[in-house]
PDB file of N, CA and C in Angstrom:
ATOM      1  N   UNK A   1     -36.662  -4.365  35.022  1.00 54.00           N
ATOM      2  CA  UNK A   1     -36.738  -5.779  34.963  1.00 54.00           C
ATOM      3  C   UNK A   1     -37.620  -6.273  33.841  1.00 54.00           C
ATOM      4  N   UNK A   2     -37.544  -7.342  33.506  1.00 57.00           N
ATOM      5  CA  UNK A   2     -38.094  -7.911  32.646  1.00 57.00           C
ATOM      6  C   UNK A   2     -38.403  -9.665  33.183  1.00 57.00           C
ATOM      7  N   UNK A   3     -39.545  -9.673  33.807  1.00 59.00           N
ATOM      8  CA  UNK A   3     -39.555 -10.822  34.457  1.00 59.00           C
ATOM      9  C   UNK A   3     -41.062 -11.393  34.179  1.00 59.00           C
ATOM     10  N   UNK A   4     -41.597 -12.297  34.954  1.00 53.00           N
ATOM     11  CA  UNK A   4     -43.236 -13.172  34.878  1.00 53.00           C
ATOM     12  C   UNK A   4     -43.891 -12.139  35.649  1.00 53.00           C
ATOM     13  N   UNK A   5     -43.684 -10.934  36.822  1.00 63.00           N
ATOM     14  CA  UNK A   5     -44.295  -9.988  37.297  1.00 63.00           C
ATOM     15  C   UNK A   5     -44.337  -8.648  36.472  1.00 63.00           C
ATOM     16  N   UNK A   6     -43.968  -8.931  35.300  1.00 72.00           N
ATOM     17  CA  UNK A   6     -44.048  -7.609  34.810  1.00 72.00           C
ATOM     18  C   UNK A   6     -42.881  -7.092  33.697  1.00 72.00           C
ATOM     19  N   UNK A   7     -42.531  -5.714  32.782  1.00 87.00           N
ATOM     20  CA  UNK A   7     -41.852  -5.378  32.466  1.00 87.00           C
ATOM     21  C   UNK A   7     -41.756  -3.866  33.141  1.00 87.00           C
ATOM     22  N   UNK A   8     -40.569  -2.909  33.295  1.00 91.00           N
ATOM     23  CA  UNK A   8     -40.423  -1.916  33.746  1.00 91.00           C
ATOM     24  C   UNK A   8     -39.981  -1.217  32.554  1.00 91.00           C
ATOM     25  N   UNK A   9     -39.712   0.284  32.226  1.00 94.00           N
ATOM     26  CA  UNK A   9     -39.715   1.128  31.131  1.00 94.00           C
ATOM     27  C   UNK A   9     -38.053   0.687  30.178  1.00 94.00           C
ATOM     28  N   UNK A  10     -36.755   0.312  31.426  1.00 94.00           N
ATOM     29  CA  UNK A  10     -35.924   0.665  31.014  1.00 94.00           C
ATOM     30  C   UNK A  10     -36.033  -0.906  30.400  1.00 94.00           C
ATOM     31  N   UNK A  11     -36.362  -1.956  30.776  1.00 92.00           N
ATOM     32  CA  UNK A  11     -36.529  -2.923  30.101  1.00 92.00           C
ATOM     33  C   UNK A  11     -37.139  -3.176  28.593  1.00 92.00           C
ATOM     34  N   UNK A  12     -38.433  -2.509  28.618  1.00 94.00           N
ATOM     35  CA  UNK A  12     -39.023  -2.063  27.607  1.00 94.00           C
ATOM     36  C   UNK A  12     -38.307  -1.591  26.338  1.00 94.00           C
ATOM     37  N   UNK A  13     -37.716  -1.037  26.640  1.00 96.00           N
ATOM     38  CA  UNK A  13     -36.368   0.177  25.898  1.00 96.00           C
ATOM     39  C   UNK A  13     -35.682  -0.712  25.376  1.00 96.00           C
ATOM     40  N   UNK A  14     -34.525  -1.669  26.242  1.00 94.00           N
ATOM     41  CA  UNK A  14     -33.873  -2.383  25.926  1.00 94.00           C
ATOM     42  C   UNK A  14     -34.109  -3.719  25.198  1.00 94.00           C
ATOM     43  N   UNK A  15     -35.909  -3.631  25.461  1.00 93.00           N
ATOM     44  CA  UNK A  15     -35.933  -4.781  24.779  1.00 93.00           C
ATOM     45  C   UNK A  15     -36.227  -4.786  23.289  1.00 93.00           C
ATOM     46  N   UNK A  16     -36.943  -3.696  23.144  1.00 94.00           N
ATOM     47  CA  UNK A  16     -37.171  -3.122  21.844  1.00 94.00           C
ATOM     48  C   UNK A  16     -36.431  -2.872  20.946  1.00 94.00           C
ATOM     49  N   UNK A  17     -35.077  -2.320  21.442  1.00 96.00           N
ATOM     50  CA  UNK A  17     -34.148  -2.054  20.357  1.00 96.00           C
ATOM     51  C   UNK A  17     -33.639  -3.421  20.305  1.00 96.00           C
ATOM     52  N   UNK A  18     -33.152  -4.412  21.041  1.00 94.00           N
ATOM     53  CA  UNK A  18     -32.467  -5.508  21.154  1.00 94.00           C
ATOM     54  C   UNK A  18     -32.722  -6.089  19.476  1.00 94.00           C
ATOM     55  N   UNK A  19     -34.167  -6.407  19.624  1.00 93.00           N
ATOM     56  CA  UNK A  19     -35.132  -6.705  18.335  1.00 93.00           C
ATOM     57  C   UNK A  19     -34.216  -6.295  16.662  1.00 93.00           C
ATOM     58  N   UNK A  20     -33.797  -4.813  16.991  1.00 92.00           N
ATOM     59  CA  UNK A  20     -33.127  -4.318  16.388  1.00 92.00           C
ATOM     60  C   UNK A  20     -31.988  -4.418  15.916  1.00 92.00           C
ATOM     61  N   UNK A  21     -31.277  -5.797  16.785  1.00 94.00           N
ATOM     62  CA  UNK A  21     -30.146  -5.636  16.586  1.00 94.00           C
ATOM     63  C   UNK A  21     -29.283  -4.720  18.084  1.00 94.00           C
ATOM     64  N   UNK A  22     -29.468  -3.716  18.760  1.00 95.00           N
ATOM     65  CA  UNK A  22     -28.893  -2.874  19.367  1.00 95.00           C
ATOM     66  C   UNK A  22     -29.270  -3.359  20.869  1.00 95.00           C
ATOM     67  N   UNK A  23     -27.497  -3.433  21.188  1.00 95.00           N
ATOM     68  CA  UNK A  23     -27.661  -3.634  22.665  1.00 95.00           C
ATOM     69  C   UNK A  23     -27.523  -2.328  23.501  1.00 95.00           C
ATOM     70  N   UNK A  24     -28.746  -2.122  24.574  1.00 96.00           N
ATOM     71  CA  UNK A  24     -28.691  -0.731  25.065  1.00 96.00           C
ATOM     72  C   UNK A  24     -28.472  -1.299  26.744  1.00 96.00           C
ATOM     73  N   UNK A  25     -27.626  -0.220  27.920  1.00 95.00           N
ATOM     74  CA  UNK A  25     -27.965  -0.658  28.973  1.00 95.00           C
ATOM     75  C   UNK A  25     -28.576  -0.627  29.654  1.00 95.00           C
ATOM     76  N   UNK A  26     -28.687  -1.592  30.957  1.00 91.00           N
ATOM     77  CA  UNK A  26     -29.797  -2.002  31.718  1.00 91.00           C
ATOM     78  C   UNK A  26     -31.082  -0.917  32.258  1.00 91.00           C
ATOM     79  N   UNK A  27     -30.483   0.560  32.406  1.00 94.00           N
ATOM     80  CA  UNK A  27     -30.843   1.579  33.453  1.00 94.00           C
ATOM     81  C   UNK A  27     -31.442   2.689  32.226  1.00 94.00           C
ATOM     82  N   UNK A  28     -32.772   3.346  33.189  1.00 95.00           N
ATOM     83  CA  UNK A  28     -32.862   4.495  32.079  1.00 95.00           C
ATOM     84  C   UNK A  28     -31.551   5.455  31.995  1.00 95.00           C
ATOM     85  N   UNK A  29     -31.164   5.990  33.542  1.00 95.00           N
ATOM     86  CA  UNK A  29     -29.987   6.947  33.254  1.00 95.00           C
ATOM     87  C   UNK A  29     -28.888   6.359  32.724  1.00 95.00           C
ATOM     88  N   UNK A  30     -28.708   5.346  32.464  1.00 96.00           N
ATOM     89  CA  UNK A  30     -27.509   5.166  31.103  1.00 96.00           C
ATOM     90  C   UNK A  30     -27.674   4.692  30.276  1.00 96.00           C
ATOM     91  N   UNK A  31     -29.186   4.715  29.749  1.00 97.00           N
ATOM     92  CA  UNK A  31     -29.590   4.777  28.345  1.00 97.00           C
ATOM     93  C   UNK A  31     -29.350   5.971  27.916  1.00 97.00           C
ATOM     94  N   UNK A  32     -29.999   7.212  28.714  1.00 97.00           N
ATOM     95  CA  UNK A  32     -29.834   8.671  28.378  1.00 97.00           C
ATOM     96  C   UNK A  32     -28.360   9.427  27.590  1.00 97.00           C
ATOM     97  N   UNK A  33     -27.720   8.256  27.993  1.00 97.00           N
ATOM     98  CA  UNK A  33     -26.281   8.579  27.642  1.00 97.00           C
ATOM     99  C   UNK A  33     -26.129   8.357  26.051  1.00 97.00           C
ATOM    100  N   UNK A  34     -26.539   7.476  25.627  1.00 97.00           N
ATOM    101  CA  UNK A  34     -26.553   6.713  23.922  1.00 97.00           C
ATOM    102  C   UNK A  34     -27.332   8.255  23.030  1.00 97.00           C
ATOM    103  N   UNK A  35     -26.966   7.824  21.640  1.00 97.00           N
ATOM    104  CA  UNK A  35     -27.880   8.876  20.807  1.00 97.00           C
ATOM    105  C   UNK A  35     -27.430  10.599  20.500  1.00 97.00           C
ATOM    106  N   UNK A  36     -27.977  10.703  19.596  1.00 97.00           N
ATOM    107  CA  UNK A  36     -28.002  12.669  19.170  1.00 97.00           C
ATOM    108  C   UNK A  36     -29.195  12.929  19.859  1.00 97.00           C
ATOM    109  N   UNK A  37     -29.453  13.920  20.765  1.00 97.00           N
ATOM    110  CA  UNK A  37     -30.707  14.922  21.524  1.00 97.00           C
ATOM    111  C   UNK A  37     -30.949  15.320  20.022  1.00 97.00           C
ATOM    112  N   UNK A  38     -32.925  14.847  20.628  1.00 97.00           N
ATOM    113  CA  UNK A  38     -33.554  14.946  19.472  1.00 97.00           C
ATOM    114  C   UNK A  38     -34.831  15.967  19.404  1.00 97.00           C
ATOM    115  N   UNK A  39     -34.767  16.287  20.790  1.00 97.00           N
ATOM    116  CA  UNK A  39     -36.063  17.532  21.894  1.00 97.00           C
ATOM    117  C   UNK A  39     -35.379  17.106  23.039  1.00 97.00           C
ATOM    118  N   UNK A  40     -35.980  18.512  23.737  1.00 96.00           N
ATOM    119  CA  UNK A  40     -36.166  18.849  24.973  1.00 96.00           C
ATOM    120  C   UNK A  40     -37.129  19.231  25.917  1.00 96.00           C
ATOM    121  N   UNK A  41     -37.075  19.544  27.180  1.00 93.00           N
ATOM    122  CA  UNK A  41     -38.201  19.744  27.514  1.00 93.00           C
ATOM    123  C   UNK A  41     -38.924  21.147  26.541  1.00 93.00           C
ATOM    124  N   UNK A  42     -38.386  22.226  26.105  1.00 93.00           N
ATOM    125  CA  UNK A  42     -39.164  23.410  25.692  1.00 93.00           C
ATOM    126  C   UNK A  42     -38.978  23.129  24.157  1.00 93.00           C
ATOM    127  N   UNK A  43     -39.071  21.950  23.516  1.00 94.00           N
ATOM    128  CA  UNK A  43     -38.767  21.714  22.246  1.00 94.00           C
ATOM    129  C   UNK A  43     -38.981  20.451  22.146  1.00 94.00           C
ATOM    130  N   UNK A  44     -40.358  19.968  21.818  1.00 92.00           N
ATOM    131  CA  UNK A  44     -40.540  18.897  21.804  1.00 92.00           C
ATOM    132  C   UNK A  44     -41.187  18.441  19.637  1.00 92.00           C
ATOM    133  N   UNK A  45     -41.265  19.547  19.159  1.00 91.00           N
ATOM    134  CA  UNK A  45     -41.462  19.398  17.969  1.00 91.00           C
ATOM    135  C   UNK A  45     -40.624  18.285  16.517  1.00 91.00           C
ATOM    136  N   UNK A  46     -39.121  18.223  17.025  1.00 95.00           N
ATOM    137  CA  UNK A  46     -38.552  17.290  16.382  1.00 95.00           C
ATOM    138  C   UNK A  46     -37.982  15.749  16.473  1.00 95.00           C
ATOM    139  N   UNK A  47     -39.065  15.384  17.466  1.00 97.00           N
ATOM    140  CA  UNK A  47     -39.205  14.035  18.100  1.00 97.00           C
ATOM    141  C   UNK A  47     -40.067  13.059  16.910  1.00 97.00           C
ATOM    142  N   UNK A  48     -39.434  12.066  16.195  1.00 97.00           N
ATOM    143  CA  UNK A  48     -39.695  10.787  15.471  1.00 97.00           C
ATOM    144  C   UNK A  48     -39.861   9.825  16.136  1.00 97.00           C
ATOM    145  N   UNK A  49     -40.852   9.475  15.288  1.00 97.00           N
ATOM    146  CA  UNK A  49     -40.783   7.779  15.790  1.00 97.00           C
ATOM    147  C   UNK A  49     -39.635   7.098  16.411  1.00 97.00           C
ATOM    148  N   UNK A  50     -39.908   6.217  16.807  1.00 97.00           N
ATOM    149  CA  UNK A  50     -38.452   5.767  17.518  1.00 97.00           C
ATOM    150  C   UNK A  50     -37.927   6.101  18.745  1.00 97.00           C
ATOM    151  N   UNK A  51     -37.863   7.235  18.457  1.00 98.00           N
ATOM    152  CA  UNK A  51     -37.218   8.510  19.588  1.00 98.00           C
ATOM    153  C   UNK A  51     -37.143   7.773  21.410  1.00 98.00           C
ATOM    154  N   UNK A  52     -36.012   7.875  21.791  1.00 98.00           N
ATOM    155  CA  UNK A  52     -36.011   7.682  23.507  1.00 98.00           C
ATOM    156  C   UNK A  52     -36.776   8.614  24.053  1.00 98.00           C
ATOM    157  N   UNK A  53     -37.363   8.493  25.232  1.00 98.00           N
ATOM    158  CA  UNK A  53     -37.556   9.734  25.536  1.00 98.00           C
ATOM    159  C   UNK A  53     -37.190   9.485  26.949  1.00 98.00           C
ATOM    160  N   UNK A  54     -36.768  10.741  27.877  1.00 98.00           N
ATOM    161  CA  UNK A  54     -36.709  10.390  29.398  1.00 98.00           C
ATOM    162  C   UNK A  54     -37.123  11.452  30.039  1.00 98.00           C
ATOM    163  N   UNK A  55     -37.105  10.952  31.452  1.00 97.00           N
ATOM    164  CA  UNK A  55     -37.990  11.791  32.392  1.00 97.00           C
ATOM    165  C   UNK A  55     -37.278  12.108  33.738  1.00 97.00           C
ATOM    166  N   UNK A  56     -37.341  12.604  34.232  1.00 97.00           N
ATOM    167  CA  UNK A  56     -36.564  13.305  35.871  1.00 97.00           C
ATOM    168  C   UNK A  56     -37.416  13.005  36.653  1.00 97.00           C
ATOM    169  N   UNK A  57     -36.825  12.093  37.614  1.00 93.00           N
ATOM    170  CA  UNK A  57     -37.371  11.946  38.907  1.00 93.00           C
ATOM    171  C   UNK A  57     -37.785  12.733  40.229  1.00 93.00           C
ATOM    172  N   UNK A  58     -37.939  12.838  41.395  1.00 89.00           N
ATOM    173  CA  UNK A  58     -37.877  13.612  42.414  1.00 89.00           C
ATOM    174  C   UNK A  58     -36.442  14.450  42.550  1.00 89.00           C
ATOM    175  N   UNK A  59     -35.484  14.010  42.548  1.00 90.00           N
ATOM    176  CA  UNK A  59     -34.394  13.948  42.979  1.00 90.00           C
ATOM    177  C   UNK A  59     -33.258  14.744  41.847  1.00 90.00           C
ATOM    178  N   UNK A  60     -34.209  15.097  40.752  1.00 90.00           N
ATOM    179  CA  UNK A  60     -34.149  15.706  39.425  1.00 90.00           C
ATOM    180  C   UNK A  60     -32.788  14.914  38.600  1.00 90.00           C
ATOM    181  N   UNK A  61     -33.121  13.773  38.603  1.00 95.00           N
ATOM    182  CA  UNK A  61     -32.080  12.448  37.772  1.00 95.00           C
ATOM    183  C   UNK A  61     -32.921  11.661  36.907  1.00 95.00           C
ATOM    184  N   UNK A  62     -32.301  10.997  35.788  1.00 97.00           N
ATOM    185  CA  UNK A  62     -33.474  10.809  34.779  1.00 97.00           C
ATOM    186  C   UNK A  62     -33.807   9.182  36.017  1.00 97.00           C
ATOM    187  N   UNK A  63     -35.234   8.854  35.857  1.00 95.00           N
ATOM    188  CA  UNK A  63     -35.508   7.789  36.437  1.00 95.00           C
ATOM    189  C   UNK A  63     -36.630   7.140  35.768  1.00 95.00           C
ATOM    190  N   UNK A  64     -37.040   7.418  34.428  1.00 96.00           N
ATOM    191  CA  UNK A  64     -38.104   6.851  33.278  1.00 96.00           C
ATOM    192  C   UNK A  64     -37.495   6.994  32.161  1.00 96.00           C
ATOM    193  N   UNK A  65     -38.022   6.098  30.971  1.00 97.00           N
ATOM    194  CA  UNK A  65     -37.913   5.966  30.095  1.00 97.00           C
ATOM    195  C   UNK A  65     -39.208   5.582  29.073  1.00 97.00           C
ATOM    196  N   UNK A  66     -38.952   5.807  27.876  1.00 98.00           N
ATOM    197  CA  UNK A  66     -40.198   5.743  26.822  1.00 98.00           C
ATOM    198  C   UNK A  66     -39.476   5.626  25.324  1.00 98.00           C
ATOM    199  N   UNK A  67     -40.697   5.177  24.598  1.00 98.00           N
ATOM    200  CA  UNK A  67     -40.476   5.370  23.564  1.00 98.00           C
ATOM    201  C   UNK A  67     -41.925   5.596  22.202  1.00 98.00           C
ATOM    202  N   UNK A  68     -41.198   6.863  21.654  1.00 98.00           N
ATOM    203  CA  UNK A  68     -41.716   7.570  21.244  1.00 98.00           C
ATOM    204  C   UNK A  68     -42.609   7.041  19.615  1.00 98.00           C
ATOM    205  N   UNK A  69     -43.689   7.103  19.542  1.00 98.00           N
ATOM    206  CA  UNK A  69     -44.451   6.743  18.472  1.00 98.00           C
ATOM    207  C   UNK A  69     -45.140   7.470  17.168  1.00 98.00           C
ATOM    208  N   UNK A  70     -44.656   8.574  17.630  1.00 97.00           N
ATOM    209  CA  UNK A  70     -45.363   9.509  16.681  1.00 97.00           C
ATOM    210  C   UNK A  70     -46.814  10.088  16.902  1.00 97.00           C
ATOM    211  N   UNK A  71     -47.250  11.064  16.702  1.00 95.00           N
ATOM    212  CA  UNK A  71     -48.208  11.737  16.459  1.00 95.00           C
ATOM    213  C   UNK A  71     -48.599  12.154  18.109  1.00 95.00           C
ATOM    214  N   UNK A  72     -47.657  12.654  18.939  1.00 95.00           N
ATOM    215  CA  UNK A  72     -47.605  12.659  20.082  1.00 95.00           C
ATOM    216  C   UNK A  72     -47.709  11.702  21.289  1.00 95.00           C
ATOM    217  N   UNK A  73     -47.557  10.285  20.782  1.00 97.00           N
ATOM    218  CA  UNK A  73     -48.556   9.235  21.689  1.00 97.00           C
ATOM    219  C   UNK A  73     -46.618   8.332  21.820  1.00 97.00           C
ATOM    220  N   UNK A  74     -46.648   7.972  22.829  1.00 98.00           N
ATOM    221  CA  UNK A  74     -45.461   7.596  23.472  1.00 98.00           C
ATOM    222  C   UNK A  74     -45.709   6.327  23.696  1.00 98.00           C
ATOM    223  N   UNK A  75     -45.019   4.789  24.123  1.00 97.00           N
ATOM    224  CA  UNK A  75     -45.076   3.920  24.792  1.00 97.00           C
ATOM    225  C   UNK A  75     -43.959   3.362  25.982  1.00 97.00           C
ATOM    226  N   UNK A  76     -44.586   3.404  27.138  1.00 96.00           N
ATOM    227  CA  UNK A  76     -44.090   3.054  28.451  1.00 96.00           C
ATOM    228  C   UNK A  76     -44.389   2.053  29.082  1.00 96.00           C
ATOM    229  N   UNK A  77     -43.605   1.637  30.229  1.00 94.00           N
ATOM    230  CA  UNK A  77     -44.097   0.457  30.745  1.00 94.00           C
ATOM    231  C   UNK A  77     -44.122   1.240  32.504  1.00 94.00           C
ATOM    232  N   UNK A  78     -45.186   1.167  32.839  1.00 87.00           N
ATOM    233  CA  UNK A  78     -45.047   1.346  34.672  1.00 87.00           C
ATOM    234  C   UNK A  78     -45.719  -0.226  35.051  1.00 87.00           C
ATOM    235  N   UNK A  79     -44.840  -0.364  35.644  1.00 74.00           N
ATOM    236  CA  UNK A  79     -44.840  -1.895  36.079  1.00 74.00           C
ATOM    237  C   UNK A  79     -46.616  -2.282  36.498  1.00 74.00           C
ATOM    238  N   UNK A  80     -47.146  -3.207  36.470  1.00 75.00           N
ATOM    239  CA  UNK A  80     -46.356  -4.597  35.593  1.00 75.00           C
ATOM    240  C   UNK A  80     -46.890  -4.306  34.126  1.00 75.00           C
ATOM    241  N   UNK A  81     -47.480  -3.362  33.627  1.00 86.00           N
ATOM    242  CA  UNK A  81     -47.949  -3.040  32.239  1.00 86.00           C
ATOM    243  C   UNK A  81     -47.578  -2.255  31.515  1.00 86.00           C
ATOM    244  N   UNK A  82     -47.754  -1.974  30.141  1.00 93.00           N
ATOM    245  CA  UNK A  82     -46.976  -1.303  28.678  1.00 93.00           C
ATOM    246  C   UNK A  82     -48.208  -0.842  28.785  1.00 93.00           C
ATOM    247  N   UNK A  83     -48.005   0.805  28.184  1.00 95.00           N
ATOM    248  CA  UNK A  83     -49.216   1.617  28.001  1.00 95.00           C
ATOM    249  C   UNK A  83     -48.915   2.653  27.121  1.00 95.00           C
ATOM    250  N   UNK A  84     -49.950   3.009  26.347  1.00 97.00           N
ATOM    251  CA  UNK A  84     -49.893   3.926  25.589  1.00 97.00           C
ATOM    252  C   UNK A  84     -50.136   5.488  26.417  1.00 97.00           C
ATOM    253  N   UNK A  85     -49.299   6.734  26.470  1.00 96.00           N
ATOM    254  CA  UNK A  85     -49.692   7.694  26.677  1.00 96.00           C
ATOM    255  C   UNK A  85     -49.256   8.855  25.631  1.00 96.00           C
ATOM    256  N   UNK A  86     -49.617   9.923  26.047  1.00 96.00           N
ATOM    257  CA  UNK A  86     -49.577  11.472  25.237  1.00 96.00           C
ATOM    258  C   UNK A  86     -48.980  12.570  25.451  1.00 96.00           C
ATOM    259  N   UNK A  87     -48.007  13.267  24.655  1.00 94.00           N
ATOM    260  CA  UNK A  87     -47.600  14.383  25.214  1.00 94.00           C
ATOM    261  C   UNK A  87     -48.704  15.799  25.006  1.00 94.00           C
ATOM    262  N   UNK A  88     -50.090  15.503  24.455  1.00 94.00           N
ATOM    263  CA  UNK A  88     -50.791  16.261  23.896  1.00 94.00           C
ATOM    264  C   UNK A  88     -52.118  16.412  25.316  1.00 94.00           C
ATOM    265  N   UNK A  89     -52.088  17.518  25.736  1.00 95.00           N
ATOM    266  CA  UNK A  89     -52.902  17.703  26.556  1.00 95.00           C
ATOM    267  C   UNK A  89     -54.217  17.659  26.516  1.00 95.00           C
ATOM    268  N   UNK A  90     -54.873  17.637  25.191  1.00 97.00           N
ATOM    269  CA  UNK A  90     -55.787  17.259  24.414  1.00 97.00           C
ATOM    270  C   UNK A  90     -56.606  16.011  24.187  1.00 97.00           C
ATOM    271  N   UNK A  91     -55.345  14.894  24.352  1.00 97.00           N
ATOM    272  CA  UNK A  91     -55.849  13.489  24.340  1.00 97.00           C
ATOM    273  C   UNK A  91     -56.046  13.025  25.782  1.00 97.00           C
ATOM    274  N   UNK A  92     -56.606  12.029  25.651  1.00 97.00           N
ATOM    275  CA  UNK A  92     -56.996  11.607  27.002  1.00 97.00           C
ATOM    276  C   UNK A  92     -56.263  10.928  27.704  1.00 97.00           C
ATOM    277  N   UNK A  93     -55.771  10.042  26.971  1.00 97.00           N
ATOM    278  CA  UNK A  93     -54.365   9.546  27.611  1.00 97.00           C
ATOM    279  C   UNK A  93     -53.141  10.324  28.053  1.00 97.00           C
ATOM    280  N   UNK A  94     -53.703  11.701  28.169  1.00 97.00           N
ATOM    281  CA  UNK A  94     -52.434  13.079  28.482  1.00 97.00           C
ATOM    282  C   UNK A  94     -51.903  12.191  30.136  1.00 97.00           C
ATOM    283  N   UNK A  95     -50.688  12.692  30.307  1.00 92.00           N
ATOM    284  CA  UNK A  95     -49.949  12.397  31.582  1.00 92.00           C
ATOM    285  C   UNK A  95     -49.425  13.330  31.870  1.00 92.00           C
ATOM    286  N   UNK A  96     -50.082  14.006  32.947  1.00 93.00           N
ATOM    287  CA  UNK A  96     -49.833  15.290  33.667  1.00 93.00           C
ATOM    288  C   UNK A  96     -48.260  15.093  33.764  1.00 93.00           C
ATOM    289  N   UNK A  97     -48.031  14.403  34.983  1.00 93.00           N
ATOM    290  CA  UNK A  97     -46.783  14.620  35.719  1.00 93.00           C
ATOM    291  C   UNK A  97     -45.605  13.918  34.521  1.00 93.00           C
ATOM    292  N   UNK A  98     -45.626  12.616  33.973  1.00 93.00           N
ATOM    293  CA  UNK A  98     -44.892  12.775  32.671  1.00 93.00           C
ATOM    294  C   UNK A  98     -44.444  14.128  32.056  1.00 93.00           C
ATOM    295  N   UNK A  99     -46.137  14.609  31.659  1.00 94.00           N
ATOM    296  CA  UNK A  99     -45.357  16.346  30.862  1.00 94.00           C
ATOM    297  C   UNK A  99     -44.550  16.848  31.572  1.00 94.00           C
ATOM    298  N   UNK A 100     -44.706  16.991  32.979  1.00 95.00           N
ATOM    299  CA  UNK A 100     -43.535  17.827  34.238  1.00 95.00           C
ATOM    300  C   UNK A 100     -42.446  17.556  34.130  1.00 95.00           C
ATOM    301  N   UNK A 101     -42.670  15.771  33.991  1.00 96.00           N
ATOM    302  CA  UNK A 101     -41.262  15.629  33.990  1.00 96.00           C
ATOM    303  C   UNK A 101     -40.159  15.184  33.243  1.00 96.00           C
ATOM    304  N   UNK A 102     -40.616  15.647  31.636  1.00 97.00           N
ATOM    305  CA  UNK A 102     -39.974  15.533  30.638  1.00 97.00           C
ATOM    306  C   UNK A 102     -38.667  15.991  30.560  1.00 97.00           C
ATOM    307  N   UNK A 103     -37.662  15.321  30.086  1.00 97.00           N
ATOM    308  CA  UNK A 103     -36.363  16.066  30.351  1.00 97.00           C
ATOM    309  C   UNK A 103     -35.699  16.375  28.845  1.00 97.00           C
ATOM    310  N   UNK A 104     -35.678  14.966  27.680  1.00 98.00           N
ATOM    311  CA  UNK A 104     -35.319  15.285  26.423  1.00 98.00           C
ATOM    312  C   UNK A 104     -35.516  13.814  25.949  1.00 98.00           C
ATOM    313  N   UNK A 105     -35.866  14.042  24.364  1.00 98.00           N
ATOM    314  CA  UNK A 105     -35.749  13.000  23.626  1.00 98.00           C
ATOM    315  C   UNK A 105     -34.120  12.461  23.215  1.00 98.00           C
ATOM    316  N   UNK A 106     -34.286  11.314  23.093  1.00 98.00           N
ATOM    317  CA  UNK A 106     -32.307  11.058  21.825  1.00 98.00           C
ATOM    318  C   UNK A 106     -33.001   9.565  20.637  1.00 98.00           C
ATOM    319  N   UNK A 107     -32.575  10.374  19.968  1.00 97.00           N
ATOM    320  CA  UNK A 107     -32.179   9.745  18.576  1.00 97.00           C
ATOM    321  C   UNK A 107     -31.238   8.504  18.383  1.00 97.00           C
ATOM    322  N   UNK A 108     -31.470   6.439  18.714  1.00 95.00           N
ATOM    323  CA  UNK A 108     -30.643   6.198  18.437  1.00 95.00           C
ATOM    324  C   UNK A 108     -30.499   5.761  17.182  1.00 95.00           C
ATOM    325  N   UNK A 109     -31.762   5.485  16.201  1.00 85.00           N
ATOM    326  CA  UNK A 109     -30.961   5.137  14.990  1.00 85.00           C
ATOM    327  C   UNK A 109     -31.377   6.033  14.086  1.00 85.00           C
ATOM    328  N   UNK A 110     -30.447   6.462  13.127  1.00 78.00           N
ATOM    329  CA  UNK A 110     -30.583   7.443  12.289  1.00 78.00           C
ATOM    330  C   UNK A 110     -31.614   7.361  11.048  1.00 78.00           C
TER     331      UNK A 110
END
């Protein structure tokens, strides 16, 4: 959602590229669908700026979304706030269960 209580990740996503020009849909799992795989979970080295990134839920279905900033540092929204976190275990802003539950980056603009 994207409302006066807040923004949620897949909103975030969609709203960002919108900016762009690019209409993406409503849901992380059919955002996941758009794009060239750009990393994975055991290959996270060729992830750019830009980059989608998504995540697996309990239920092992993508149910997050992000987007990727470079130099390991990601931006998400967990309701009602946008936050900066890390795929670098190093920084402080590291997110354990994020890292767990990384599934793959995609590439939508070239």
């Amino acid at each position: 959602g994207k409302t006066a209580a807040g923004i949620d990740c897949s909103g975030l996503v969609q709203l960002a590229f919108s900016t762009q020009g690019m209409n993406l849909p409503r849901d992380s799992n059919q955002q996941a669908y758009l794009g060239r795989l750009s990393a994975t979970r055991w290959c996270r080295a060729h992830m750019r700026r830009g980059d989608t990134m998504y995540f697996m839920g309990t239920r092992g279905r993508i149910s997050h979304t992000a987007i990727y900033l470079g130099d390991g540092q990601y931006l998400e929204a967990v309701r009602p706030k946008v936050t900066i976190s890390s795929v670098r275990r190093s920084d402080s802003n590291f997110n354990e269960s994020r890292s767990k539950s990384f599934a793959f980056a995609k590439r939508l603009i070239q």
